[in-house]
Structure formats: structure tokens, C-alpha cells
Coordinates of C-alpha atoms in Angstrom, one line a residue:
M19 CA 7.0 36.7 14.1
R20 CA 4.7 34.7 11.9
P21 CA 1.7 36.3 10.2
F22 CA -0.6 33.6 11.6
P23 CA 0.1 32.6 15.2
D24 CA -1.7 29.2 15.0
V25 CA 0.3 27.6 12.2
D26 CA 1.9 25.3 14.7
D27 CA -1.6 23.7 15.2
P28 CA -3.2 22.8 11.9
A29 CA -5.8 20.7 13.6
G30 CA -6.8 23.6 15.7
L31 CA -7.1 25.8 12.6
V32 CA -9.4 23.2 11.0
A33 CA -11.5 23.1 14.2
R34 CA -11.8 26.9 14.2
I35 CA -13.0 26.7 10.6
A36 CA -15.5 24.0 11.5
T37 CA -17.0 25.8 14.5
G38 CA -17.1 29.4 13.4
K39 CA -16.1 29.5 9.7
D40 CA -13.0 31.5 10.8
R41 CA -11.6 33.1 7.6
S42 CA -8.3 33.9 9.3
A43 CA -7.8 30.2 10.2
L44 CA -8.5 29.3 6.6
A45 CA -6.0 31.9 5.5
A46 CA -3.4 30.5 7.8
L47 CA -4.0 26.9 6.5
F48 CA -3.8 28.2 3.0
G49 CA -0.5 30.0 3.7
L50 CA 0.9 26.9 5.3
Y51 CA -0.3 24.2 2.8
G52 CA -1.3 26.1 -0.4
P53 CA 2.2 26.1 -1.9
R54 CA 2.8 22.5 -0.9
V55 CA -0.5 21.4 -2.5
K56 CA 0.4 23.3 -5.7
S57 CA 3.8 21.6 -5.8
M58 CA 2.1 18.2 -5.4
M59 CA -0.3 19.0 -8.2
L60 CA 2.5 20.0 -10.5
K61 CA 4.3 16.8 -9.7
L62 CA 1.1 14.9 -10.5
G63 CA 1.3 16.4 -14.0
A64 CA -1.2 19.4 -13.7
S65 CA -0.4 22.6 -15.6
D66 CA 0.4 25.7 -13.5
A67 CA -3.1 27.1 -14.1
L68 CA -4.8 23.8 -13.3
A69 CA -2.6 23.3 -10.2
E70 CA -3.7 26.8 -8.9
D71 CA -7.4 25.9 -9.6
L72 CA -7.0 22.6 -7.7
V73 CA -5.4 24.4 -4.8
Q74 CA -8.3 26.8 -4.6
E75 CA -10.8 23.9 -4.9
T76 CA -8.9 22.0 -2.2
F77 CA -9.2 24.8 0.3
L78 CA -12.8 25.5 -0.7
T79 CA -13.5 21.8 0.2
V80 CA -11.6 22.3 3.5
W81 CA -13.9 25.3 4.2
R82 CA -17.0 23.3 3.5
K83 CA -16.1 20.0 5.1
A84 CA -14.0 21.1 8.1
A85 CA -16.6 19.7 10.5
L86 CA -16.0 16.2 9.0
Y87 CA -12.3 16.3 10.0
S88 CA -11.2 14.2 13.0
N89 CA -7.7 14.4 14.3
Q90 CA -8.1 10.9 15.7
R91 CA -8.1 9.6 12.1
G92 CA -4.9 11.5 11.0
A93 CA -3.1 14.7 10.8
A94 CA -4.8 17.8 9.3
S95 CA -2.1 17.9 6.7
T96 CA -2.9 14.3 5.7
W97 CA -6.5 15.2 5.4
I98 CA -5.8 18.3 3.2
F99 CA -3.4 16.4 0.9
T100 CA -6.0 13.5 0.6
I101 CA -8.6 16.0 -0.5
A102 CA -6.2 17.5 -3.0
R103 CA -5.2 14.1 -4.4
N104 CA -8.8 13.1 -4.7
L105 CA -9.7 16.3 -6.5
R106 CA -6.8 15.6 -9.0
I107 CA -8.1 12.1 -9.6
D108 CA -11.6 13.4 -10.2
Q109 CA -10.2 16.0 -12.6
L110 CA -8.3 13.3 -14.5
R111 CA -11.4 11.1 -14.7
R112 CA -13.4 14.0 -16.1
Q113 CA -10.9 14.8 -18.8
S114 CA -10.6 11.2 -19.9
N115 CA -11.5 11.0 -23.5
K116 CA -11.6 7.2 -23.8
P117 CA -14.9 6.0 -25.2
Y118 CA -16.8 3.7 -23.0
E119 CA -17.4 0.2 -24.2
D120 CA -20.5 -1.9 -23.7
L121 CA -19.5 -4.4 -21.1
E122 CA -21.6 -7.1 -22.7
K123 CA -19.4 -6.9 -25.8
V124 CA -16.1 -7.0 -24.0
T125 CA -14.3 -10.4 -23.9
L126 CA -11.7 -11.1 -21.3
A127 CA -8.9 -13.6 -21.5
S128 CA -9.2 -16.5 -19.1
D129 CA -7.3 -16.3 -15.8
A130 CA -6.8 -20.1 -15.9
P131 CA -3.2 -21.1 -16.5
L132 CA -2.2 -22.7 -19.7
G133 CA -1.9 -26.4 -19.9
S134 CA 1.9 -26.3 -20.3
V135 CA 2.2 -24.0 -17.2
M136 CA 0.1 -26.4 -15.2
I137 CA 2.3 -29.4 -16.2
E138 CA 5.5 -27.4 -15.3
Q139 CA 4.0 -26.5 -11.9
Q140 CA 3.1 -30.1 -11.3
Q141 CA 6.6 -31.2 -12.2
V142 CA 8.1 -28.7 -9.8
I143 CA 5.8 -29.8 -7.0
E144 CA 6.8 -33.4 -7.6
R145 CA 10.5 -32.6 -7.5
V146 CA 10.3 -30.5 -4.3
T147 CA 8.2 -33.2 -2.6
K148 CA 10.8 -35.9 -3.5
A149 CA 13.6 -33.7 -2.3
L150 CA 11.8 -33.0 1.0
A151 CA 11.3 -36.7 1.5
L152 CA 15.1 -37.2 1.4
L153 CA 15.5 -34.9 4.5
P154 CA 15.6 -36.3 8.0
Q155 CA 12.2 -36.1 9.7
E156 CA 13.1 -33.2 12.1
Q157 CA 14.3 -31.1 9.1
Q158 CA 11.2 -32.0 7.1
Q159 CA 9.0 -30.9 10.0
V160 CA 10.6 -27.4 10.4
V161 CA 10.6 -26.8 6.6
Q162 CA 6.9 -27.7 6.4
L163 CA 6.0 -25.6 9.3
S164 CA 8.0 -22.6 8.0
F165 CA 7.1 -22.7 4.3
I166 CA 3.8 -24.6 4.0
Q167 CA 2.1 -23.4 7.2
D168 CA 4.0 -20.0 7.1
M169 CA 4.9 -20.1 10.8
P170 CA 7.5 -17.7 12.2
H171 CA 10.6 -19.4 13.6
A172 CA 9.6 -18.6 17.2
Q173 CA 6.2 -20.3 16.9
I174 CA 7.9 -23.3 15.3
A175 CA 10.2 -23.6 18.3
E176 CA 7.2 -23.4 20.6
T177 CA 5.1 -25.9 18.6
V178 CA 7.9 -28.5 18.2
G179 CA 9.2 -27.9 21.7
I180 CA 12.8 -27.1 20.7
P181 CA 15.0 -24.0 21.1
L182 CA 14.8 -21.2 18.5
G183 CA 18.5 -21.8 17.6
T184 CA 17.7 -25.5 16.8
V185 CA 14.9 -24.4 14.5
K186 CA 17.3 -22.1 12.6
S187 CA 20.0 -24.7 12.4
R188 CA 17.6 -27.4 11.1
L189 CA 16.4 -25.0 8.4
R190 CA 19.9 -24.1 7.4
L191 CA 20.9 -27.8 7.2
A192 CA 17.8 -28.5 5.1
Y193 CA 18.6 -25.6 2.7
E194 CA 22.1 -27.0 2.3
R195 CA 20.7 -30.4 1.4
L196 CA 17.9 -29.1 -0.9
R197 CA 20.0 -26.5 -2.7
P198 CA 22.0 -28.9 -4.9
M199 CA 18.8 -30.9 -5.7
L200 CA 16.7 -27.9 -6.6
D201 CA 19.2 -25.3 -7.7
D202 CA 18.0 -25.2 -11.3
L203 CA 14.5 -24.2 -10.2
Q204 CA 15.4 -20.7 -9.3

């Protein structure tokens, strides 16, 4: 027999904590999830002592915020582990010893691509466009719908008014024709 009869219903335990600040429900949750939360903290790089402190802080938060839990938004275990993870993140932020920089003095590299990259991209686009122009019209159409408009094969079949198998065979034939022309681009 288990020491806590309600461990099969963690959401019920959280509800009991929320309604009446039931210490036995908290003890049951702690017995069920405490070792798991500690293990998670150790895996996240916390020392043994820090892991134990974070476990206690996790269940103190569960005690204080039990009324905020909703089983419609997820399992009680997910809620508890999220609290624990957030406490670990907060702890890591507090211990960070990086000095803060004045944002006005920080210079960032431009996100714009280099000129040579843009030229290479343009050349690739031109080659692909020329290769596509060599395909029969029905193959061009399914390739454009599939890759440019990102349509699923079933929607292409419906749009063009052809069977799904025909869409797939036209794409396969197009690949076979394009592969030798564009093989060096991979």
C-alpha cells in the first residue's frame, strides 16, 4: 500500500492544495515528483545542494500558486517541471557574472548578405529558371505548385484536376530531367 493514496491523481492533489492548503497533498506531490525534479536539476548542471534548494523552491511555488494550475492546459507534472525549469533559468541568470554593456555602444554586424553571396544566389536562380523552362509545361506546373507555392501533392492534384498519382509521376519525371542539369548545385 502506498503512503499517499492520491498519487495516481496529481491534478487532484494540486486541487486539494489550492482549495484548502492541504499539507498531506503537498507531501504526496513532493514524494512523487521531488526526486524527479532533483534529478532534472542535476542534469541541468546544478550542484547537489543547489538541486535540493531548487526542489524545495519548486514545491514552495506549487504551494503558493496551486490555484493558478488548470488541468485543461496540461498535466500537473508538466506544470511542476515547468516551474522547476523556470526556477533553474532564473537562478542561472542571477549567477551570471557577465558585465552588461551599454546598448548604444554595441555595434552589430549587418544581416545583409555579402555582394558575392548575392551574385551566387542570382546565378543559381538563373540556372534553375532556365532548367525549369526546358521541362514540358505540365511538369513545370506541378514543380512550381509544389516548390514555389509549397502546395501538398493532394492539393496540386485537386487544383490541376489530375489524379494524385499523375502529380507524383510528373514530379518524378521532372526530377529525373533536372538532376543532370543541376546536380552540381547540391
